[in-house]
Coordinates of C-alpha atoms and ligand atoms in Angstrom, one line a residue:
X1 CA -16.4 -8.9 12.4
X2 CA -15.6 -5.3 12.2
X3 CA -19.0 -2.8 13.3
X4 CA -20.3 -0.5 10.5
X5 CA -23.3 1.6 11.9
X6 CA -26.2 1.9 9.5
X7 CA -27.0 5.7 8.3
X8 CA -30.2 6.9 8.4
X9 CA -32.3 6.5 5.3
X10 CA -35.5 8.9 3.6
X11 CA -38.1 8.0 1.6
X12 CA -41.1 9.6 -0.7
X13 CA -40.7 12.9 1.1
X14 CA -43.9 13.4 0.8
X15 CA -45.6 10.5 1.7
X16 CA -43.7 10.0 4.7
X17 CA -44.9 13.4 5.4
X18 CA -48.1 13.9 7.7
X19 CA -48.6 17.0 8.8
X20 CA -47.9 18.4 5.2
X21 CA -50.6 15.7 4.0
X22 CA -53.2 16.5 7.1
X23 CA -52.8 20.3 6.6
X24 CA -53.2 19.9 2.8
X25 CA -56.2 17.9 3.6
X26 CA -58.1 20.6 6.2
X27 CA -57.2 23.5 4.3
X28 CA -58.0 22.5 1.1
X29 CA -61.2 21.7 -0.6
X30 CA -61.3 17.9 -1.8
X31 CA -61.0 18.4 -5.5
X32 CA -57.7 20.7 -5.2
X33 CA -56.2 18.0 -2.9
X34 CA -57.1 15.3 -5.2
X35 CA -55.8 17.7 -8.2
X36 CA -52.3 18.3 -6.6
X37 CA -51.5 15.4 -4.8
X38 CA -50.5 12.9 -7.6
X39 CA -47.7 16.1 -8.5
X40 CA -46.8 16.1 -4.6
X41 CA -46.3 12.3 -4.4
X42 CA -44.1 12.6 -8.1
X43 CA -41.8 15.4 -6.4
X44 CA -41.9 13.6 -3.1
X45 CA -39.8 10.9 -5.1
X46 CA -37.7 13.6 -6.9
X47 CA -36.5 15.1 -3.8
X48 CA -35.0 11.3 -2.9
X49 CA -33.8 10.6 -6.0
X50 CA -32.8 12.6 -8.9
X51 CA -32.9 16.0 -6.7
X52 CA -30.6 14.7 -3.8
X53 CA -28.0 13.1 -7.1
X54 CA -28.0 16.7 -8.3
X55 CA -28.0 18.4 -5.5
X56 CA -25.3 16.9 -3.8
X57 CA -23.3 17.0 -7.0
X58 CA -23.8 21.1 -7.2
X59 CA -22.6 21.4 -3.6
X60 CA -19.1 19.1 -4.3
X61 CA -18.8 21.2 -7.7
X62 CA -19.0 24.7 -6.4
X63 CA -19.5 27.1 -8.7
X64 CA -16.5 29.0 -10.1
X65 CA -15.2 32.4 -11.6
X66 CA -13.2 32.6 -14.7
X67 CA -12.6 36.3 -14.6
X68 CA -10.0 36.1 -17.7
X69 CA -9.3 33.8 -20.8
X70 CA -5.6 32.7 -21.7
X71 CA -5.1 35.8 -23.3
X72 CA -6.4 38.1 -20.8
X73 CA -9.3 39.2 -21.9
X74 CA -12.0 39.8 -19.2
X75 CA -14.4 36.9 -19.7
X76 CA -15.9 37.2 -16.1
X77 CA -18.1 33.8 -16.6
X78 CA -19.6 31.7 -13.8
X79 CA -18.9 27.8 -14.4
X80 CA -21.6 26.3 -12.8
X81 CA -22.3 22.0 -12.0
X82 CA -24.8 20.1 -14.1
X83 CA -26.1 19.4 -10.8
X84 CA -27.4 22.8 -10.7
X85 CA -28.6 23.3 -14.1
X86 CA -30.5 20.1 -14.1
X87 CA -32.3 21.5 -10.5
X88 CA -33.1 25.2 -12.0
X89 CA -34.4 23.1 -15.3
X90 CA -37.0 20.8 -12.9
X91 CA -38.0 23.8 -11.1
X92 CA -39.8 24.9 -14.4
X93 CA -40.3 21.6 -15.2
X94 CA -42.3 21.3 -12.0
X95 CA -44.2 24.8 -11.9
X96 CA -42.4 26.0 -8.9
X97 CA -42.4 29.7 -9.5
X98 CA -45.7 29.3 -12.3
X99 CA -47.9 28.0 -10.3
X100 CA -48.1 30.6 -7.9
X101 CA -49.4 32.7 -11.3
X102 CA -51.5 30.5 -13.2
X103 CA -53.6 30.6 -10.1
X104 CA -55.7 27.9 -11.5
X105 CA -56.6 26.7 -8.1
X106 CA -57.5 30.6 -6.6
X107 CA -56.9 31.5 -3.6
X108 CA -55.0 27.9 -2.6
X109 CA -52.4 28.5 -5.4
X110 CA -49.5 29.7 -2.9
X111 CA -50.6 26.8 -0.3
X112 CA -50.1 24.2 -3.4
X113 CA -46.9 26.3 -4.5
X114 CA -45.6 26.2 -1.0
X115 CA -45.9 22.5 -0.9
X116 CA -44.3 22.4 -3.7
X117 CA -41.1 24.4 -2.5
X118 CA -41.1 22.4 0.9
X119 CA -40.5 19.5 -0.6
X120 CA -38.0 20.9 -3.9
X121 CA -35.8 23.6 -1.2
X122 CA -34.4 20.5 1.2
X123 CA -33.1 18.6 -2.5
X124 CA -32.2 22.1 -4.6
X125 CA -28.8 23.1 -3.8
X126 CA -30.2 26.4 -2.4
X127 CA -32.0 27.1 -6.0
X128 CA -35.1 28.1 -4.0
X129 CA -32.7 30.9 -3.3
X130 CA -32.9 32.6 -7.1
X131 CA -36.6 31.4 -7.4
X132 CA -37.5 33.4 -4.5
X133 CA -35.9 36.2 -6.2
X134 CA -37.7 35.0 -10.1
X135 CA -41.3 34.8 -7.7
X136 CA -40.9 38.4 -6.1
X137 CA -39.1 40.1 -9.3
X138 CA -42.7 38.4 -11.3
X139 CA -44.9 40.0 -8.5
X140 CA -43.5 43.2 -8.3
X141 CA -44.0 43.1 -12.7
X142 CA -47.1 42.3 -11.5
X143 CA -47.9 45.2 -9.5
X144 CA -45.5 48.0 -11.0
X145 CA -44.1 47.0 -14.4
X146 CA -45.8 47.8 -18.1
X147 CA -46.9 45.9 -20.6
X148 CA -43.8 44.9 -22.0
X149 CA -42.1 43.8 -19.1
X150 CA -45.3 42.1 -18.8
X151 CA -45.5 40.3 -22.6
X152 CA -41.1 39.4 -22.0
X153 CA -39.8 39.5 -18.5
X154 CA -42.9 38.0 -17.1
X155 CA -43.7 35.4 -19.2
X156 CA -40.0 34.0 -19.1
X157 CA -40.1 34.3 -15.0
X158 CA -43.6 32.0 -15.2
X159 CA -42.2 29.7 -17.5
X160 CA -43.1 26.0 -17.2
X161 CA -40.5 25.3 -20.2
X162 CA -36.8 25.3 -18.7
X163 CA -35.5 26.7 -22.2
X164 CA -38.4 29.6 -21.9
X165 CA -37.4 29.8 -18.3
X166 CA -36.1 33.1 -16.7
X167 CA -34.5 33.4 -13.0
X168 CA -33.8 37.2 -11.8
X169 CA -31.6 38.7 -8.6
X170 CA -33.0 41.3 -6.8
X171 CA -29.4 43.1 -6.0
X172 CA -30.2 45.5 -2.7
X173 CA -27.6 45.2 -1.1
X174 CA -24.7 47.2 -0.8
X175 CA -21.9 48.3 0.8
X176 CA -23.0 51.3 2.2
X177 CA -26.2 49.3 3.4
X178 CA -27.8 45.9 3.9
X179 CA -30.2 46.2 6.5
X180 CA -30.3 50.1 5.5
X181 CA -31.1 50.5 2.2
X182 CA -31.9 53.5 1.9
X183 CA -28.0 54.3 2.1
X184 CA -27.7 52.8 -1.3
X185 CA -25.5 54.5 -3.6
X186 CA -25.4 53.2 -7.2
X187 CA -26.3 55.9 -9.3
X188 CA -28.8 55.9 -12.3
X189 CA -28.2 58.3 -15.5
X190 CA -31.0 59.0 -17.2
X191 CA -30.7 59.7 -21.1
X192 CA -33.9 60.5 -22.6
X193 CA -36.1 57.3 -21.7
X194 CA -33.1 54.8 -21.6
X195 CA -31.0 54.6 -18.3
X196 CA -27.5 53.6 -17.0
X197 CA -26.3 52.4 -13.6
X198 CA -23.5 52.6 -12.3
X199 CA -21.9 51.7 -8.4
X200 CA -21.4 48.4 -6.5
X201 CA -23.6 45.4 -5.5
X202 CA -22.4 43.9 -2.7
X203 CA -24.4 40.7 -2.5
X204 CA -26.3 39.2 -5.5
X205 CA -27.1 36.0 -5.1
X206 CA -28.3 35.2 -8.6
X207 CA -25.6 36.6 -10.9
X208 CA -26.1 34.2 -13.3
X209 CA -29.9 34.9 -13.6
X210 CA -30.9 36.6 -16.9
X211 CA -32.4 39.9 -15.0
X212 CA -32.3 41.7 -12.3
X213 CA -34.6 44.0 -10.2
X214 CA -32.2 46.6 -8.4
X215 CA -32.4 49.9 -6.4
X216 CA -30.5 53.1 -7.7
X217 CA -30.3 56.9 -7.3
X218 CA -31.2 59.1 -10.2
X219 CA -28.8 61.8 -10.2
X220 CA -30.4 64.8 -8.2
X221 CA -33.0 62.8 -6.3
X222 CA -33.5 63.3 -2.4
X223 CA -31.6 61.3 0.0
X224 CA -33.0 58.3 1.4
X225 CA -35.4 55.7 0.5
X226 CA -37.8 57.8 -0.9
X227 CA -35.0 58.7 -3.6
X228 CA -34.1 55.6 -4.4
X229 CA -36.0 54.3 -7.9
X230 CA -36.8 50.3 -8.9
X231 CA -35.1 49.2 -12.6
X232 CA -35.3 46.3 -14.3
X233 CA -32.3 44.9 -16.3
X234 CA -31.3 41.9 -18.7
X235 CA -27.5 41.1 -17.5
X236 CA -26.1 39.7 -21.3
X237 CA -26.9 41.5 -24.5
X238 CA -27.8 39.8 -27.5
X239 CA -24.6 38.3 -28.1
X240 CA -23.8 36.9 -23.9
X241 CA -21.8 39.2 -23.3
X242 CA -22.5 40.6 -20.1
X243 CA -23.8 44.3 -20.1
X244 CA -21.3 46.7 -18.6
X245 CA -21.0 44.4 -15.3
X246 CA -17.4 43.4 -14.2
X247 CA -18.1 40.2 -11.5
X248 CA -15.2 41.3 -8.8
X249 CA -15.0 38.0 -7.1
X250 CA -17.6 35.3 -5.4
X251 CA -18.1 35.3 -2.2
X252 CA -16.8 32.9 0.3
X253 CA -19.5 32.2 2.3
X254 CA -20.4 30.1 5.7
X255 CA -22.8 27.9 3.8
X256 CA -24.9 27.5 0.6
X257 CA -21.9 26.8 -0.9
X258 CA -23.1 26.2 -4.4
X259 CA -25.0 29.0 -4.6
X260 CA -22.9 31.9 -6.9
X261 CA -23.4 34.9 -4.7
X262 CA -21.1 37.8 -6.0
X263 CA -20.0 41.2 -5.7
X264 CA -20.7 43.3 -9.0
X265 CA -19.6 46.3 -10.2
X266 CA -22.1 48.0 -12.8
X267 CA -20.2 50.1 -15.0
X268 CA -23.5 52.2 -17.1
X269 CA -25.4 48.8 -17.2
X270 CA -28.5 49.7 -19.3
X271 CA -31.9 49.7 -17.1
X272 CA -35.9 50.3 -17.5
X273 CA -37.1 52.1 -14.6
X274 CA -40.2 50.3 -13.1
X275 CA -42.9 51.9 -11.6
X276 CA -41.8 55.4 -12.1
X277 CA -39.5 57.6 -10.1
X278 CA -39.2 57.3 -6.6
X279 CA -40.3 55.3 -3.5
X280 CA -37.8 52.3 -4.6
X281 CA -37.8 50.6 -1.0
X282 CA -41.5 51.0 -0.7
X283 CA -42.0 49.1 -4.5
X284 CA -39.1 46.5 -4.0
X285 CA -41.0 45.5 -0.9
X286 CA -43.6 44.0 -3.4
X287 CA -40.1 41.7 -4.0
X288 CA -38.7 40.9 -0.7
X289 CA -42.7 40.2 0.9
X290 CA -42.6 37.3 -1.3
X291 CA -39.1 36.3 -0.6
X292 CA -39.7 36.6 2.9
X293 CA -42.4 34.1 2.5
X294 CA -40.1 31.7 0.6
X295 CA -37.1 32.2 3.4
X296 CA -40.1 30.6 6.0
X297 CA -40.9 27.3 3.6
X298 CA -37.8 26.6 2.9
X299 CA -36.6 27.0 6.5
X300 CA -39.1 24.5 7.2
X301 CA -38.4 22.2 4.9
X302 CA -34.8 22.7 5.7
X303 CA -35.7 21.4 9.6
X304 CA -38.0 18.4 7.9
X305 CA -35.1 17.2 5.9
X306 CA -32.6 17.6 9.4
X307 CA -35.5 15.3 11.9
X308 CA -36.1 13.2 8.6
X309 CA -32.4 12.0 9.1
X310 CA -32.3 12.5 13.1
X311 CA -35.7 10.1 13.3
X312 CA -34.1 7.6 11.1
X313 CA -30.9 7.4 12.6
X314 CA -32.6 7.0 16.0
X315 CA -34.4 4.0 14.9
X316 CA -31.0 2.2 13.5
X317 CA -28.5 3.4 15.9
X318 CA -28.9 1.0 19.2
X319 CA -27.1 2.4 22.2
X320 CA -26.9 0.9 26.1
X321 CA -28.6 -2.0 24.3
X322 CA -31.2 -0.6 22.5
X323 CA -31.9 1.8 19.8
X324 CA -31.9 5.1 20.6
X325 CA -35.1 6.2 20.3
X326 CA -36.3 4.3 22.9
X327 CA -34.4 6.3 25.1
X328 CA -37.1 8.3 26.8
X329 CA -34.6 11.8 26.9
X330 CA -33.6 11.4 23.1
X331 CA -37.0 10.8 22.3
X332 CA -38.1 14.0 24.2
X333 CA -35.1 15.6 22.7
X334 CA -36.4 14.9 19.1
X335 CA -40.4 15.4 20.2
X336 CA -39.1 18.9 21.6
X337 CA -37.7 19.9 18.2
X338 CA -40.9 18.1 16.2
X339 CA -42.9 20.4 18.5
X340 CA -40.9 23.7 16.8
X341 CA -41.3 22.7 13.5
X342 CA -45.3 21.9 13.5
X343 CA -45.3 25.5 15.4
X344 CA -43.2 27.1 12.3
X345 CA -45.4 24.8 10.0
X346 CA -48.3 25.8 10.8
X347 CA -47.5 29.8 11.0
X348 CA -45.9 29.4 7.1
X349 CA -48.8 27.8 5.6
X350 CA -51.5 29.9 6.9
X351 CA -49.0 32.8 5.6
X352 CA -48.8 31.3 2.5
X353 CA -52.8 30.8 2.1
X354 CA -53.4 34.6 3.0
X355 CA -51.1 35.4 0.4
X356 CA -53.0 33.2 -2.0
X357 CA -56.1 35.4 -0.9
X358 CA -54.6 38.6 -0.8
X359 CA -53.2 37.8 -4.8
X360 CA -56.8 37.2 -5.9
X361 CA -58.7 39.3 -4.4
X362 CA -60.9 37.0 -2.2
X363 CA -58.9 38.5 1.3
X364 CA -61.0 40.6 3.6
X365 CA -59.1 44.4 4.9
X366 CA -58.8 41.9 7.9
X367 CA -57.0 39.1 6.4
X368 CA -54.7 41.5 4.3
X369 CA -53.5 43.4 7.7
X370 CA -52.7 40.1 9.0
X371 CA -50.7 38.7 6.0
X372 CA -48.4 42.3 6.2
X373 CA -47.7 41.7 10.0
X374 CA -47.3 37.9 9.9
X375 CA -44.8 37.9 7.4
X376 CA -41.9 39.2 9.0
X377 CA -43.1 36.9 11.8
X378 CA -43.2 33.9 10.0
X379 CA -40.1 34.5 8.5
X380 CA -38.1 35.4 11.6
X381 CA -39.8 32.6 13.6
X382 CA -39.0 29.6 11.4
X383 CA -35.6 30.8 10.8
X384 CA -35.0 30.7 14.1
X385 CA -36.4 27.2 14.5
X386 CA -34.8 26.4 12.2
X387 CA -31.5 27.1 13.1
X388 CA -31.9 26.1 17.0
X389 CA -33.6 22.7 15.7
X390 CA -30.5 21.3 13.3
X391 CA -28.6 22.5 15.7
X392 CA -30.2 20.4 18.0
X393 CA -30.4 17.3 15.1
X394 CA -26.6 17.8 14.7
X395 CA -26.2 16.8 18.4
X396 CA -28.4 13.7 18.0
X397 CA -25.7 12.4 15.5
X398 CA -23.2 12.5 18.4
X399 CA -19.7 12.8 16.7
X400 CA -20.7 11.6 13.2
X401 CA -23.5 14.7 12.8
X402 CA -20.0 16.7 13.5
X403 CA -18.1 14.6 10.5
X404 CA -18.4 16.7 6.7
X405 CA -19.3 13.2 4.8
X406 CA -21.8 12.7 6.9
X407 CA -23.4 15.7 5.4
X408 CA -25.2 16.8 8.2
X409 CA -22.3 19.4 9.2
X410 CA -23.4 21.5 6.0
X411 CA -27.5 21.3 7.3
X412 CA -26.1 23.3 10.3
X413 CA -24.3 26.3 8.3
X414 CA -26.5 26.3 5.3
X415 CA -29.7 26.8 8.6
X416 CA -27.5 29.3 9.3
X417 CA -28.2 32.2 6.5
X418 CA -32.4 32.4 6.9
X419 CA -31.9 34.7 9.8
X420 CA -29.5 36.7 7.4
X421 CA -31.3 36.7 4.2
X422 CA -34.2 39.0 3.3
X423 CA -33.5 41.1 6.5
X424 CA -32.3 39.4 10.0
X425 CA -34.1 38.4 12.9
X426 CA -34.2 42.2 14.6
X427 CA -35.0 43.7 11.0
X428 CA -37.7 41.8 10.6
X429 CA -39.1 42.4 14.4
X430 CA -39.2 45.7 13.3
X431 CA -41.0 45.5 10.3
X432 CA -43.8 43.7 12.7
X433 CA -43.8 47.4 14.5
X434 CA -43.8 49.0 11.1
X435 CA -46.6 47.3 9.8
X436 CA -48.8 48.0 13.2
X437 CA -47.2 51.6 13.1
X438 CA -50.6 53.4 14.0
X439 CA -52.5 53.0 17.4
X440 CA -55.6 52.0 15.1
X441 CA -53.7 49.5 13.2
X442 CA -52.4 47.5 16.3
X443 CA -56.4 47.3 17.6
X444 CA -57.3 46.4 14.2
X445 CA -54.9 43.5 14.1
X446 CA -55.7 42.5 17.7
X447 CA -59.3 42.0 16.7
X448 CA -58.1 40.2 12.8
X449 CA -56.6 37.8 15.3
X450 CA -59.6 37.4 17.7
X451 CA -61.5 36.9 14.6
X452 CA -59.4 34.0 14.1
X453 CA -58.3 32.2 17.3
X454 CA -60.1 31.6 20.2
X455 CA -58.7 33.4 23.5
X456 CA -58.6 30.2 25.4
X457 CA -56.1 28.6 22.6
X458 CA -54.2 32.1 22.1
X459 CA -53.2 31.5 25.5
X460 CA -50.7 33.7 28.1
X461 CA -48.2 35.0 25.2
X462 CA -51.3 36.5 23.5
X463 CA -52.0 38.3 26.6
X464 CA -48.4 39.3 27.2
X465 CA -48.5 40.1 23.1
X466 CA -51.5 42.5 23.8
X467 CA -50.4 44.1 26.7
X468 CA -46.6 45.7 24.9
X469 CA -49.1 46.0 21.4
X470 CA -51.3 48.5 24.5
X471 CA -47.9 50.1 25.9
X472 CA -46.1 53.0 23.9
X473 CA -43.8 51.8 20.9
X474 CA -41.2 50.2 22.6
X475 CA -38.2 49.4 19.7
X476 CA -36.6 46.9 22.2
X477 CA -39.6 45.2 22.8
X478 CA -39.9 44.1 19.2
X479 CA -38.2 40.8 19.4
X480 CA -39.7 39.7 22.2
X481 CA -43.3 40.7 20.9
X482 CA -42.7 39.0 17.8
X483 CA -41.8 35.4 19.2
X484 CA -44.9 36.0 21.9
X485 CA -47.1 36.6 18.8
X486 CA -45.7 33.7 17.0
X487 CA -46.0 31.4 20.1
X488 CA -49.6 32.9 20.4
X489 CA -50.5 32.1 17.0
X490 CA -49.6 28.6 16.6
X491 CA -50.6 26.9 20.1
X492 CA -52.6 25.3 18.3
X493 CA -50.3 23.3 15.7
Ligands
MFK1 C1 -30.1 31.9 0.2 C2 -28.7 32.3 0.5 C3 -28.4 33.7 0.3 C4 -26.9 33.9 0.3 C5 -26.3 34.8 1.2 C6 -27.1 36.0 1.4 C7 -26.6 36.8 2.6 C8 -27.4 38.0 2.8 C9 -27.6 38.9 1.6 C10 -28.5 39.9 1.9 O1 -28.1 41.0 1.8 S1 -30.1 39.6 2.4 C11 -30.7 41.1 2.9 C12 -31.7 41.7 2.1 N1 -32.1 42.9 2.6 C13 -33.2 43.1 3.2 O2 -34.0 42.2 3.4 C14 -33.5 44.5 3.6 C15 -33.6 44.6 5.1 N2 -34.0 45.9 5.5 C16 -35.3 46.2 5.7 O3 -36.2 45.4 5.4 C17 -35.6 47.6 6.1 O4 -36.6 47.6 7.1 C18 -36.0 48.6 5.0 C19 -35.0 48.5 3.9 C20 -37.4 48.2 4.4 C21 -36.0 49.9 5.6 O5 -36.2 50.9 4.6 P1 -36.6 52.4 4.9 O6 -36.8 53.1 3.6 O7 -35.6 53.0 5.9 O8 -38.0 52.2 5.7 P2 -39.3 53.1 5.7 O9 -39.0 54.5 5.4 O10 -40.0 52.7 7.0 O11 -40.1 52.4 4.5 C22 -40.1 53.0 3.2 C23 -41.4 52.5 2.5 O12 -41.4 51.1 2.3 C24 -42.6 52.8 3.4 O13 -43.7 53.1 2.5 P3 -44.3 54.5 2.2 O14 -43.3 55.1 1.3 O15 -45.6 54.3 1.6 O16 -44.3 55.3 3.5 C25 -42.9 51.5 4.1 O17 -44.2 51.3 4.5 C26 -42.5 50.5 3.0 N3 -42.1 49.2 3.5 C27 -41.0 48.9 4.2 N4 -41.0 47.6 4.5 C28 -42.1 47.1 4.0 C29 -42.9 48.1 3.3 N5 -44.0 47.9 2.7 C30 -44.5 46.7 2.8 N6 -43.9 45.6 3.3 C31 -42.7 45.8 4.0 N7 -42.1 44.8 4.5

């Protein structure tokens, strides 16, 4: 009889899940855990059953542009699956973005929420994408907008109720400048207290998202990033129609295929500036900190979901007369990669709990130094893993991981775009040096980690970490520093 190899198979993602179970257990206290983990177990099963359906039914029905009706009117609508709608409608369902705000569990509320987005991300079509954007637009609401952004916009964002429920894009980048903001050039009208925009978003990965929080000029303000003001907008009006925004086309991308990422052109799109004039890059980085944080979970549940399959598969493949896991290099190969993600792991969820902290007040100066300069690093360094580990998972499928239907082809170029989104790998090394800008700041941050590891587990890249933090600012250094710090900072995971 003909040979069919078995495929590899997943269960209860987060009951076959240990490390996210142990590090639940040892960080939180044991009435949280016993609070959350009945949720975790119910979304664990989501993520193998009704999540992958949909998910893998938004990715085969890509999302598409009718840009004119029979007659030729400019419709510009974005057809999206039922895959996706039913995945955006169980992330309020399931609290995703809301219960990082209800807060009802404190300063553990972004630990739970991460857990929570670990397991929905590997399952969601790339939805985590917009609900980063929904988390950070509600946070910088939080911080910057007034009370009637507060009463609408935010209430919608925190919705648990899918027909209450809000997504926004944050739309930064443009043309004239993705990593370089501060070159934007859309151009904001002012007309007594109302305000129109008008210029050309380059990437906006949410366009069919009921807001937006954007960057813009006012006419007359200074060049640069301090010129640059925050706005909120609503994209329909009361009747759909979309407000003054022609969608040019969607992007064709490497990956993340059904996500709708598009190039806009705002025509006098009506706006609320947020937060006053001014200092636009410094207030949207309210927004991106938090989507920085979700680019880290999602990269690592992104790698779970790749050694999930790679682990399976090596038990049911047999090669040279046994399986191939008990092959002592494949099994190294596969510990090797494990080793990566418990590193990334660790660094993301102590990330997430000083963010929890630092959102309700209970973080010490200490602990709110360290959550600026570890964010960049935790985002770079799991993206990274990330990437290298599917890579590496891809490989350990021999020629089927290199076969579409196999579906581990798309793992490997979706992995790619977490270097990319919400700043690259150098971007964010130099945001590390940003944040430790002062001479003061870098001791201060030396000692916040001191506080919190012992020397002996910090090991040799702490010392090497120390010794460029003691030497002049050194740009070229930064990438280099920042994996030493992240190496430092999880020898213990
Ligand atoms: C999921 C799939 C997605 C689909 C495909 C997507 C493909 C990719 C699409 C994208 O385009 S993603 C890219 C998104 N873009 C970014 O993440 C921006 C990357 N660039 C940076 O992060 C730059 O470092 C930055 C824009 C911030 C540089 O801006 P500036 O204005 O030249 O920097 P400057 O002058 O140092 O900082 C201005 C202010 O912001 C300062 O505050 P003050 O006004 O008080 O002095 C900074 O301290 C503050 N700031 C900057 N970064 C900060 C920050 N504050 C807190 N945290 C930060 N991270």
């Amino acid at each position: 009889m003909e040979f069919h190899q078995v495929g590899p198979s997943i269960t209860n993602t987060f009951e076959s899940d240990s490390l996210l179970r142990s590090t639940l257990r040892r960080v939180l206290p044991i009435d949280v855990f016993a609070k959350i983990e009945t949720h975790l177990k119910h979304v664990g099963e989501l993520a193998v059953t009704d999540w992958l359906r949909w998910s893998r039914e938004a990715e085969t029905n890509k999302p598409r542009l009718l840009q004119f009706d029979a007659y030729g009117r400019r419709k510009d609508e974005i057809v999206m699956s039922d895959g996706w709608r039913h995945l955006e409608a169980a992330a309020a369902t399931e609290g995703i973005v809301a219960s990082g705000y209800s807060r009802e569990f404190g300063e553990f509320s972004r630990v739970y929420q991460a857990a929570l987005l670990y397991l929905f991300h590997p399952s969601s079509a790339f939805v985590s994408c917009p609900l980063a954007m929904t988390d950070g637009a509600a946070r910088a609401i939080e911080l910057y907008g007034d009370d009637a952004l507060k009463n609408t916009a935010f209430t919608h964002l925190t919705s648990r109720d899918p027909s209450k429920f809000w997504t926004s894009g944050q739309w930064m980048t443009e043309k004239t400048g993705g990593s370089d903001v501060s070159g934007t050039s859309t151009v904001a009208r002012r007309n007594g207290e109302a305000w129109s925009l008008s210029g050309v978003k380059w990437f906006t990965s949410a366009t069919t998202s009921q807001m937006a929080m954007l960057l813009a000029r006012p006419e007359g303000a200074e060049e640069g990033s301090r010129g640059l003001s925050l706005f909120y907008t609503e994209l329909r009006d009361a009747k759909g129609s979309l407000n003054n925004i022609e969608i040019l086309r969607l992007k064709e991308k490497l990956g993340t295929d059904a996500l709708p990422t598009a190039e806009l052109r705002l025509n006098g799109l009506p706006a609320r500036l947020v937060g006053g004039e001014g200092h636009g890059v410094r207030k949207i980085s309210s927004l991106f900190n938090i989507t920085r944080v979700y680019n880290s979970v999602c990269s690592i549940g992104h790698l779970r979901r790749a050694l999930d399959l790679a682990q399976s598969y090596s038990r049911v493949r047999v090669a040279f007369g046994k399986p191939i896991i008990e092959h002592p290099l494949h099994k190294q190969t596969l510990d090797v990669v494990e080793s990566s993600f418990r590193r990334a792991f660790e660094l993301t969820f102590r990330v997430a709990h000083l963010l929890g902290r630092d959102e309700t007040g209970t973080a010490t100066e200490r602990e709110r130094l360290l959550l600026r300069a570890l964010t960049p690093i935790s985002k770079l360094y799991s993206a990274r893993v990330c990437m290298a580990g599917v890579s590496e998972v891809v490989e350990a499928f021999g020629g089927v991981g290199y076969i579409e239907d196999s579906g581990i082809p798309r793992l490997l170029r979706d992995a790619q775009v977490f270097s990319i989104w919400e700043g690259t790998t150098n971007v964010l090394a130099l945001d590390f040096l940003r944040a430790l800008d002062k001479e003061e700041t870098r001791r201060e941050f030396i000692a916040a980690v001191e506080e919190k590891f012992s020397i002996s587990v910090l090991g040799e890249a702490w010392s090497k970490a120390k010794a460029i933090l003691a030497a002049p600012k050194d740009e070229a250094q930064a990438r280099h520093l920042s994996f030493l710090v992240a190496e430092a900072l999880t020898n213990a995971a």
